[in-house]
PDB file of C-alpha atoms and ligand atoms in Angstrom:
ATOM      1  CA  UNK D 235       0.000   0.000   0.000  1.00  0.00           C
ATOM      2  CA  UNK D 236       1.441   3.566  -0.646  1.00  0.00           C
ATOM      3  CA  UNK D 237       1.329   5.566   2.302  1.00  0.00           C
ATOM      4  CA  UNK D 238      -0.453   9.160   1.829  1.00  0.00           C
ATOM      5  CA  UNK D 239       2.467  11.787   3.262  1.00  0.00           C
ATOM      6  CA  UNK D 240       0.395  14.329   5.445  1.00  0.00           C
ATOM      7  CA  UNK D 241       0.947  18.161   4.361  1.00  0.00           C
ATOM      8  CA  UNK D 242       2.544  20.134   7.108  1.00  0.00           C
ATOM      9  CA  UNK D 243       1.386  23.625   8.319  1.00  0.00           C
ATOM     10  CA  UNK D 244       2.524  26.262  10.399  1.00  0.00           C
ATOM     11  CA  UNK D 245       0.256  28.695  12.005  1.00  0.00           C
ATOM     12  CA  UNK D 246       1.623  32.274  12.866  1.00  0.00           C
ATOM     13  CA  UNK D 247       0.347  33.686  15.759  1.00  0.00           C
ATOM     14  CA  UNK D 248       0.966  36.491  18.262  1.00  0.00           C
ATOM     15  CA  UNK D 249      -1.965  36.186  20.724  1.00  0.00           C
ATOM     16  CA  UNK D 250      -4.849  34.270  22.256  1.00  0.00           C
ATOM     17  CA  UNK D 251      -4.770  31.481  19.075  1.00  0.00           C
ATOM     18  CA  UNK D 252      -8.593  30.504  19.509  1.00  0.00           C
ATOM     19  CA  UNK D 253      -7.829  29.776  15.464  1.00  0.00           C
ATOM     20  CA  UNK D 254      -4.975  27.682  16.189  1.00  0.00           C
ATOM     21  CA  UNK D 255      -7.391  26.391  18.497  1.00  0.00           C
ATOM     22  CA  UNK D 256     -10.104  25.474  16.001  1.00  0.00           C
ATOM     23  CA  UNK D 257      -7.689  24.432  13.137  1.00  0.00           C
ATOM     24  CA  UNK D 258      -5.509  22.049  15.705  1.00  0.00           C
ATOM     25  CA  UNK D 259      -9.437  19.993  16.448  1.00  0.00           C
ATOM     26  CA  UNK D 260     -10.458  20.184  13.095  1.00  0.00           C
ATOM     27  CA  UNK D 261      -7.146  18.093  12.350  1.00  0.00           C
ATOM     28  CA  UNK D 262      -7.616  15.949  15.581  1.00  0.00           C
ATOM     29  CA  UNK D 263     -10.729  15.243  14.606  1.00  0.00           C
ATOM     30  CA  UNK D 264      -9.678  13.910  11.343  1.00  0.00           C
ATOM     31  CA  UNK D 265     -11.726  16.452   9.455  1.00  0.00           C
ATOM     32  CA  UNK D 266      -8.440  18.105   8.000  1.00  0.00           C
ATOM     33  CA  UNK D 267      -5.744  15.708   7.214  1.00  0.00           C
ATOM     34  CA  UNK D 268      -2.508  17.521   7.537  1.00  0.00           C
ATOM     35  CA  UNK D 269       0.243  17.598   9.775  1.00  0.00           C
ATOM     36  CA  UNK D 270       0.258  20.603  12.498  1.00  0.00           C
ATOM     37  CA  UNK D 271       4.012  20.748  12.209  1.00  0.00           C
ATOM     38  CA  UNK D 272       4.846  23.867  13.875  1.00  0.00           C
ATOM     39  CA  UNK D 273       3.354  27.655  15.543  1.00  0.00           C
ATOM     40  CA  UNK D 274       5.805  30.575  14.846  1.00  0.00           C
ATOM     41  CA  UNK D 275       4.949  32.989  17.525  1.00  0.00           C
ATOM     42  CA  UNK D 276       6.923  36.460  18.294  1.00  0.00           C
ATOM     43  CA  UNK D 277       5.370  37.012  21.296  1.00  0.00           C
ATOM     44  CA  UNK D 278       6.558  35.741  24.546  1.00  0.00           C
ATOM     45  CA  UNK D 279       3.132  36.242  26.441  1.00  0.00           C
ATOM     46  CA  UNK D 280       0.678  34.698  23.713  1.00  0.00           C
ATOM     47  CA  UNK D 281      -1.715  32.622  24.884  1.00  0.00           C
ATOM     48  CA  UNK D 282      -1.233  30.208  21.964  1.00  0.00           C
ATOM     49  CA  UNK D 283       1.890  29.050  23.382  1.00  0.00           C
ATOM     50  CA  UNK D 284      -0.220  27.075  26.310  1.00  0.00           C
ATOM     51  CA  UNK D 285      -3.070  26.276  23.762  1.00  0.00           C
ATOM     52  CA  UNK D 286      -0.219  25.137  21.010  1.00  0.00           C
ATOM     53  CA  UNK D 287       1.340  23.107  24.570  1.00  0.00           C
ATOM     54  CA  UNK D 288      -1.641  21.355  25.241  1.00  0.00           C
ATOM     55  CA  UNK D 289      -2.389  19.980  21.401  1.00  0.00           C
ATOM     56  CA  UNK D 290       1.378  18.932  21.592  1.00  0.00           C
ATOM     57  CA  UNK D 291       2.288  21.051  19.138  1.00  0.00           C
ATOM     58  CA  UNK D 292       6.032  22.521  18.825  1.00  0.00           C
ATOM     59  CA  UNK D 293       6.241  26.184  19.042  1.00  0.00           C
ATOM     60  CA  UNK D 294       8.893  28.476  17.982  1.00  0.00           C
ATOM     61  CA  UNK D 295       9.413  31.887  19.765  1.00  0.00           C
ATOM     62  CA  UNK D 296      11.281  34.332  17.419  1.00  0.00           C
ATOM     63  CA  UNK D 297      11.151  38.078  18.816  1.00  0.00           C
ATOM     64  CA  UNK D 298      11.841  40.211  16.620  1.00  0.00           C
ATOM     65  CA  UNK D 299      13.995  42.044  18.945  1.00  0.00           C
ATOM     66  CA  UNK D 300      16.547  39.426  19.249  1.00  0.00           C
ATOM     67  CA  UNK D 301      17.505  40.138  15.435  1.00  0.00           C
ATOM     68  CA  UNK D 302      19.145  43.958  14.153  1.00  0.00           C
ATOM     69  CA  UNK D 303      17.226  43.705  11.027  1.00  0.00           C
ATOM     70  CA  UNK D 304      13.685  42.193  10.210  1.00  0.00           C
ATOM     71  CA  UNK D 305      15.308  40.284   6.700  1.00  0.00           C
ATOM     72  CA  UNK D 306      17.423  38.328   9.713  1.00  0.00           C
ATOM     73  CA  UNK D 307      14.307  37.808  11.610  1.00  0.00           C
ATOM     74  CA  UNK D 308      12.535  36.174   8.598  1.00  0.00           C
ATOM     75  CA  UNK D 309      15.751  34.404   7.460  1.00  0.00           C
ATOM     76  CA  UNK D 310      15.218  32.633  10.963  1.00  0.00           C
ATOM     77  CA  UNK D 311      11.492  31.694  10.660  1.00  0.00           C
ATOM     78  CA  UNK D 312      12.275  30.452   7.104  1.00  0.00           C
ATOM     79  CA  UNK D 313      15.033  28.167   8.535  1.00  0.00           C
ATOM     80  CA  UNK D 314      12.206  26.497  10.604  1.00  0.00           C
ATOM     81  CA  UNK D 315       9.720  26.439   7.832  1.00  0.00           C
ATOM     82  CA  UNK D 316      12.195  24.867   5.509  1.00  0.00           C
ATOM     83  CA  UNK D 317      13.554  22.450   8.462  1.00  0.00           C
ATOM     84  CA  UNK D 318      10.270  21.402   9.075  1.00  0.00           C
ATOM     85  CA  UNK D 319       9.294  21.064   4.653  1.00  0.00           C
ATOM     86  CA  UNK D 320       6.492  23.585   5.945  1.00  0.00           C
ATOM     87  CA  UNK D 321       3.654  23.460   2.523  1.00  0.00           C
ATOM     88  CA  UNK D 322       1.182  26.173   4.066  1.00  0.00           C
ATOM     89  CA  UNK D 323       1.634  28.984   6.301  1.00  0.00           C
ATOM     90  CA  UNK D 324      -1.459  29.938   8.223  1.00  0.00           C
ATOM     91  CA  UNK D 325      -1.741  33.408   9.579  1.00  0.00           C
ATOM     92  CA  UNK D 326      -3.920  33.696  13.073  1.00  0.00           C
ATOM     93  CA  UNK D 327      -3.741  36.720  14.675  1.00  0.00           C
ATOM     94  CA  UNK D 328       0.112  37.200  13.507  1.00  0.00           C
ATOM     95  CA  UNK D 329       0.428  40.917  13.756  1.00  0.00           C
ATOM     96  CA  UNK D 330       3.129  41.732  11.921  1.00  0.00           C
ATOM     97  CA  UNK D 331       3.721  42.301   8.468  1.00  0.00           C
ATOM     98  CA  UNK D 332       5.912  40.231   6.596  1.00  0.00           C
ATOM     99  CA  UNK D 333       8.411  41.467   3.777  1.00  0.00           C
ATOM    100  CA  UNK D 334       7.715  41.647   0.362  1.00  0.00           C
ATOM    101  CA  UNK D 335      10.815  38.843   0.112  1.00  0.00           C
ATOM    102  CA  UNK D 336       8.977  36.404   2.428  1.00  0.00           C
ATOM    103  CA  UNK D 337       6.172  36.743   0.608  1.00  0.00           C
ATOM    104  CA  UNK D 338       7.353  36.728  -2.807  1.00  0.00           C
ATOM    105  CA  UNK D 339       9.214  32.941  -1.721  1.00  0.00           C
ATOM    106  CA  UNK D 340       5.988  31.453  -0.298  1.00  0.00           C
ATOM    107  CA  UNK D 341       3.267  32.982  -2.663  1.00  0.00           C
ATOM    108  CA  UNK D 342       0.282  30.946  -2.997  1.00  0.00           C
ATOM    109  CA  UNK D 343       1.172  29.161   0.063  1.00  0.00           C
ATOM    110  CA  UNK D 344       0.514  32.167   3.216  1.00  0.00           C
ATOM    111  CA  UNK D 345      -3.331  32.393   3.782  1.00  0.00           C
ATOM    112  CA  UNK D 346      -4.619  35.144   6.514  1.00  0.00           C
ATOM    113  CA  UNK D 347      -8.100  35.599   8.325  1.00  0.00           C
ATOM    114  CA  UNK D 348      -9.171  38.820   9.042  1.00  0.00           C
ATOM    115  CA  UNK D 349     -12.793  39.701  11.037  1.00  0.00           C
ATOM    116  CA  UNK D 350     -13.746  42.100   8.775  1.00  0.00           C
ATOM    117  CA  UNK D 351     -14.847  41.806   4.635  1.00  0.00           C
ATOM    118  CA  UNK D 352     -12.392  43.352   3.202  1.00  0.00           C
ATOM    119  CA  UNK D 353     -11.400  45.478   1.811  1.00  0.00           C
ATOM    120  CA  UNK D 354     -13.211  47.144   4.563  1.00  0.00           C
ATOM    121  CA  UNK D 355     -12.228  47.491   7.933  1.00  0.00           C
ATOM    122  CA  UNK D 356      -8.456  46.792   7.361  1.00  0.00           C
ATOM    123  CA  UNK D 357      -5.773  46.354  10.157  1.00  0.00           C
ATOM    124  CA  UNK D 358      -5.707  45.317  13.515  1.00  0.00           C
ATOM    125  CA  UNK D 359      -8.979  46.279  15.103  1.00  0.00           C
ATOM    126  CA  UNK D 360     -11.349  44.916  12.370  1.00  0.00           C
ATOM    127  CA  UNK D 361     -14.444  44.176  14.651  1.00  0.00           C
ATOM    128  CA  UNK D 362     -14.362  47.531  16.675  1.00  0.00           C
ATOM    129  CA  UNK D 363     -14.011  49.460  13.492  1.00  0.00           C
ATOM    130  CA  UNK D 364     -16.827  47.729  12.045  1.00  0.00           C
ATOM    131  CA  UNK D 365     -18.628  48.254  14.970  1.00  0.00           C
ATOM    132  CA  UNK D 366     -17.923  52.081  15.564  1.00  0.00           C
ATOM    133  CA  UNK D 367     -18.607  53.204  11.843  1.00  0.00           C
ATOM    134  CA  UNK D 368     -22.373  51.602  12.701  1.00  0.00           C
ATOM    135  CA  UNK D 369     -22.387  48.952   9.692  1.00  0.00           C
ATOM    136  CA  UNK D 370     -25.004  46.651   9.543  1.00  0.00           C
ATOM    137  CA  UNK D 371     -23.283  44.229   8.069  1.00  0.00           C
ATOM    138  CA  UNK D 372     -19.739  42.809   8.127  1.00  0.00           C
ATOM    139  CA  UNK D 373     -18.108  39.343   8.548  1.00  0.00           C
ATOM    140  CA  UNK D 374     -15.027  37.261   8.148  1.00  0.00           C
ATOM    141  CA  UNK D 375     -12.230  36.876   5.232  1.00  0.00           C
ATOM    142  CA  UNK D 376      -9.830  34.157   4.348  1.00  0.00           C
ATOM    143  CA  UNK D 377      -7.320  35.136   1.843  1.00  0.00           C
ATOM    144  CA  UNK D 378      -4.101  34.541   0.123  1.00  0.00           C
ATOM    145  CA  UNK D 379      -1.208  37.176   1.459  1.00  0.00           C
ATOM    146  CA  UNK D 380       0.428  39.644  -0.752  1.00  0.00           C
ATOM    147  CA  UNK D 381       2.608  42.251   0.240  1.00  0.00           C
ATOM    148  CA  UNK D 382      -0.124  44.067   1.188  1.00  0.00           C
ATOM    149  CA  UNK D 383      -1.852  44.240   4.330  1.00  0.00           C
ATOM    150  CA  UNK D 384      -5.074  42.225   4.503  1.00  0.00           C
ATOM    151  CA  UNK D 385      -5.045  42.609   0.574  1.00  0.00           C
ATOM    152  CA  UNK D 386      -4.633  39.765  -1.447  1.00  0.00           C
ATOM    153  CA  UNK D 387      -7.023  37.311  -3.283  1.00  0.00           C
ATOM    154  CA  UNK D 388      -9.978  36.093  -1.406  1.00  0.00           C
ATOM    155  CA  UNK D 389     -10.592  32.538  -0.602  1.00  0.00           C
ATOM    156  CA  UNK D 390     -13.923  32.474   1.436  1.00  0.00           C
ATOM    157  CA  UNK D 391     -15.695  35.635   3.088  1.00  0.00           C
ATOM    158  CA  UNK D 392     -19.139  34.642   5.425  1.00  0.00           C
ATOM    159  CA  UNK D 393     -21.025  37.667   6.523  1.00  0.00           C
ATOM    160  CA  UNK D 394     -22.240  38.761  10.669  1.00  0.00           C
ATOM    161  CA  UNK D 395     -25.006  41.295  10.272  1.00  0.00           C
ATOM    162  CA  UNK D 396     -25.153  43.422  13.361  1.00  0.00           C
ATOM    163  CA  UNK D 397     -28.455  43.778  15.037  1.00  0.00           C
ATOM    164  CA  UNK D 398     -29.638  46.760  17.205  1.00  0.00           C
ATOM    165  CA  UNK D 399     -28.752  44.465  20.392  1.00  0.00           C
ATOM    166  CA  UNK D 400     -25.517  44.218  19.728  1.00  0.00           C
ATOM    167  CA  UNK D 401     -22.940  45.438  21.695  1.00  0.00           C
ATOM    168  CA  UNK D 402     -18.914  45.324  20.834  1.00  0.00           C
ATOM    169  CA  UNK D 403     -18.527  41.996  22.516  1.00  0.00           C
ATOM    170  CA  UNK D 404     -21.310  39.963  21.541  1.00  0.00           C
ATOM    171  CA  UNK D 405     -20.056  40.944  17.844  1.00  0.00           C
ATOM    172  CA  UNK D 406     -16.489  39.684  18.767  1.00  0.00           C
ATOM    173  CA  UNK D 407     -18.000  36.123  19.587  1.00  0.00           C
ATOM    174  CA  UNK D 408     -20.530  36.208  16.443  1.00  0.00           C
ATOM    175  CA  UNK D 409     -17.231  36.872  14.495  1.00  0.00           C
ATOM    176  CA  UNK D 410     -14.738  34.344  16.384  1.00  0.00           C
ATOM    177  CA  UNK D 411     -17.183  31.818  15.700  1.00  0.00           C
ATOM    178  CA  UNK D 412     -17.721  32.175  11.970  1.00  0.00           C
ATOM    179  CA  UNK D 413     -13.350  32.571  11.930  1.00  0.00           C
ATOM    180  CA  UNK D 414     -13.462  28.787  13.828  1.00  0.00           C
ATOM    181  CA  UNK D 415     -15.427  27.606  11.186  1.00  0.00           C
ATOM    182  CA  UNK D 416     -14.261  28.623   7.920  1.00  0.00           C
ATOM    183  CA  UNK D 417     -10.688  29.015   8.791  1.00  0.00           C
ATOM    184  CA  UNK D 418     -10.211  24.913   8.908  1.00  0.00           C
ATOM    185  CA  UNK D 419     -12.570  24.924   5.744  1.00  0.00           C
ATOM    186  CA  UNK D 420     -10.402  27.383   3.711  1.00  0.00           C
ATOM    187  CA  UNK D 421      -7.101  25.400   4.690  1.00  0.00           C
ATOM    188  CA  UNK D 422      -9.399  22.063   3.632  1.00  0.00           C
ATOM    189  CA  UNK D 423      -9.821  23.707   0.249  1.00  0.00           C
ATOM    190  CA  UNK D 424      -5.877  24.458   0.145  1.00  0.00           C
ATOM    191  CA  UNK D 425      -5.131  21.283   0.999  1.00  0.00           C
ATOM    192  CA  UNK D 426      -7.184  18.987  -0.691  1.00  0.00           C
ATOM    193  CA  UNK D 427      -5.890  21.230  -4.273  1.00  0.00           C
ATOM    194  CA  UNK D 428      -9.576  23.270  -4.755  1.00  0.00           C
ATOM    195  CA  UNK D 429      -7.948  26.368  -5.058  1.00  0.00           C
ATOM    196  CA  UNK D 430      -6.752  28.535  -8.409  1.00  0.00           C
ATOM    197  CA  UNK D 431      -5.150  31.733  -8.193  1.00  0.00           C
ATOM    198  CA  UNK D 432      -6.436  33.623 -11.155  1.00  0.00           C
ATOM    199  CA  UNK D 433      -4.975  37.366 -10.985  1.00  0.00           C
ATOM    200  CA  UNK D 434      -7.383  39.074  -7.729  1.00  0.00           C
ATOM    201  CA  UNK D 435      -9.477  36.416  -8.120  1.00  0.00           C
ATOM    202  CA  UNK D 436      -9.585  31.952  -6.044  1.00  0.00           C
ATOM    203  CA  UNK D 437     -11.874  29.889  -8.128  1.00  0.00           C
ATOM    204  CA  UNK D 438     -13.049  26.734  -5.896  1.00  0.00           C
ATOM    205  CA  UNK D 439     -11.981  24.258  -8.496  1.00  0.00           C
TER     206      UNK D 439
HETATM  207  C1  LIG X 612      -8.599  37.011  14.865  1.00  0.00           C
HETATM  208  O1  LIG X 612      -9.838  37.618  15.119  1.00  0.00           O
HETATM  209  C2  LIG X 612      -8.083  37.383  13.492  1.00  0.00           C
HETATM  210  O2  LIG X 612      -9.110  37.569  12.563  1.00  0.00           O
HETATM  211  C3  LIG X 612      -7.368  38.686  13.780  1.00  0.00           C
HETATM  212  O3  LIG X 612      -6.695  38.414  14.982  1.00  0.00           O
HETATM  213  C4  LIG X 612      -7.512  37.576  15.787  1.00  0.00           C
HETATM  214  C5  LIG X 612      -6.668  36.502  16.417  1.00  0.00           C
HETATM  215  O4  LIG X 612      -7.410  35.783  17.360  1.00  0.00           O
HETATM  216  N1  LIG X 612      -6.494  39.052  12.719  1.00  0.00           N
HETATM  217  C6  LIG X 612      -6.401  40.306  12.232  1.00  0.00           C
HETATM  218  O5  LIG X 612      -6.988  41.245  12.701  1.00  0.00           O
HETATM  219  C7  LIG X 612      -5.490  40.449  11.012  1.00  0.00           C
HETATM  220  N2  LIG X 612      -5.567  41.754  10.473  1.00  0.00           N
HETATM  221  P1  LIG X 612      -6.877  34.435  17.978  1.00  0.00           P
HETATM  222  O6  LIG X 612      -5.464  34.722  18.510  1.00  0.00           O
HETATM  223  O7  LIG X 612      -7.816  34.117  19.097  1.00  0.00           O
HETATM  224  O8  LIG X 612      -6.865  33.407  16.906  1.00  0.00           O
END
C-alpha cells in the first residue's frame, strides 16, 4: 500500500490562538488531514503558546527584537519552515507584516483571516471598526497574502449582520465563531488542491 504523506502547516500567531485552536481539532478530529508541524509565535506572552502546549504542538518563539534587522528575523522563521518542509503557512492573529521577500518565496502558500470583509475594515482592530462606523453588516475573510496588508485574493468571506442588540462583545464572539469555522474549511480547500489563483481572483476548483 502507498502511504499518503500528510501536508505540514505552520500557524503564525501572536496572541490568544482561539484559530490555532479550532484548526488544531479540526485536524484531531480527522476532518483536515494535515500535519500541524509547527506555531511561529513572536510574542513571549501569547496565549497560543499554552493552547499550542496542550495539542502537543512545537512552538517556535522568534522576537523580533533578538535580530538587528527584520530580513534576519525572517531568514530565521524560514530556517524552521524549511527544516520542518512547511507546505502552508497559516496566519492567526500574527500581527506583523511580513516582507515583500517572504512573501514573494511562499506565494500561494501564506493564507490570513481577518474579522472584517475586506477590503473594509483593514488592520488590527477589524471588529471595533466595524462596529464604531455603525455597519449593519460585516463578517469574516480568508485570503491569500500579498505584500499588502489584509489585501490579497480572497478565498472564502461569510457575513455577521449586526443587530440593534448588539454590543462590541457579543459581535467579537458572532465573528470568532464564523473565523473557527471557515478558517479549517479554507485550509481544507488548500489542501485537498480546490484552489486557483487567477490574478485578484480563487476559483473553488
Ligand atoms: C482574529 O480575530 C483574526 O481575525 C485577527 O486576529 C484575531 C486573532 O485571534 N487578525 C487580524 O486582525 C489580522 N488583520 P486568535 O489569537 O484568538 O486566533
Amino acid at each position: 500500500m502507498v502511504e499518503k504523506i500528510l501536508k505540514n502547516i505552520a500557524i503564525f500567531a501572536s496572541g490568544k490562538g482561539t484559530n490555532f485552536s479550532a484548526i488544531a481539532r479540526a485536524i484531531k478530529k480527522g476532518k483536515i488531514k494535515a500535519n500541524l508541524a509547527l506555531v511561529v509565535c513572536d510574542n513571549p506572552q501569547a496565549g497560543v503558546i499554552k493552547r499550542a502546549k496542550r495539542y502537543g504542538v512545537k512552538v517556535i518563539l522568534v522576537l523580533r527584537e533578538d535580530f538587528k534587522t527584520k530580513q534576519e528575523f525572517e531568514a530565521k522563521i524560514i530556517q524552521y519552515l524549511e527544516e520542518n518542509k512547511i507546505d502552508l503557512v497559516v496566519l492567526a492573529g500574527f500581527m506583523r507584516l511580513l516582507s515583500k521577500e517572504f512573501v514573494k518565496r511562499f506565494y500561494g502558500r501564506i493564507i490570513n483571516i481577518h474579522p472584517a470583509l475586506l477590503p473594509s475594515f483593514k488592520g488590527t482592530q477589524g471588529i471595533k471598526d466595524a462596529f464604531d462606523y455603525g455597519v449593519k453588516v460585516t463578517g469574516v475573510t480568508v485570503h491569500f497574502v500579498d505584500e499588502k496588508m489584509d489585501h490579497g485574493p480572497i478565498i472564502l468571506q461569510e457575513i455577521v449582520k449586526i443587530k440593534e442588540e448588539d454590543n462590541l462583545k457579543s459581535l467579537e464572539a458572532k465573528i470568532h465563531k464564523i473565523e473557527h469555522k471557515i478558517y479549517p474549511e479554507a485550509i481544507k480547500l488548500f489542501l485537498e488542491g480546490h484552489l486557483k489563483i487567477e490574478g485578484r481572483r480563487v476559483k473553488i476548483i
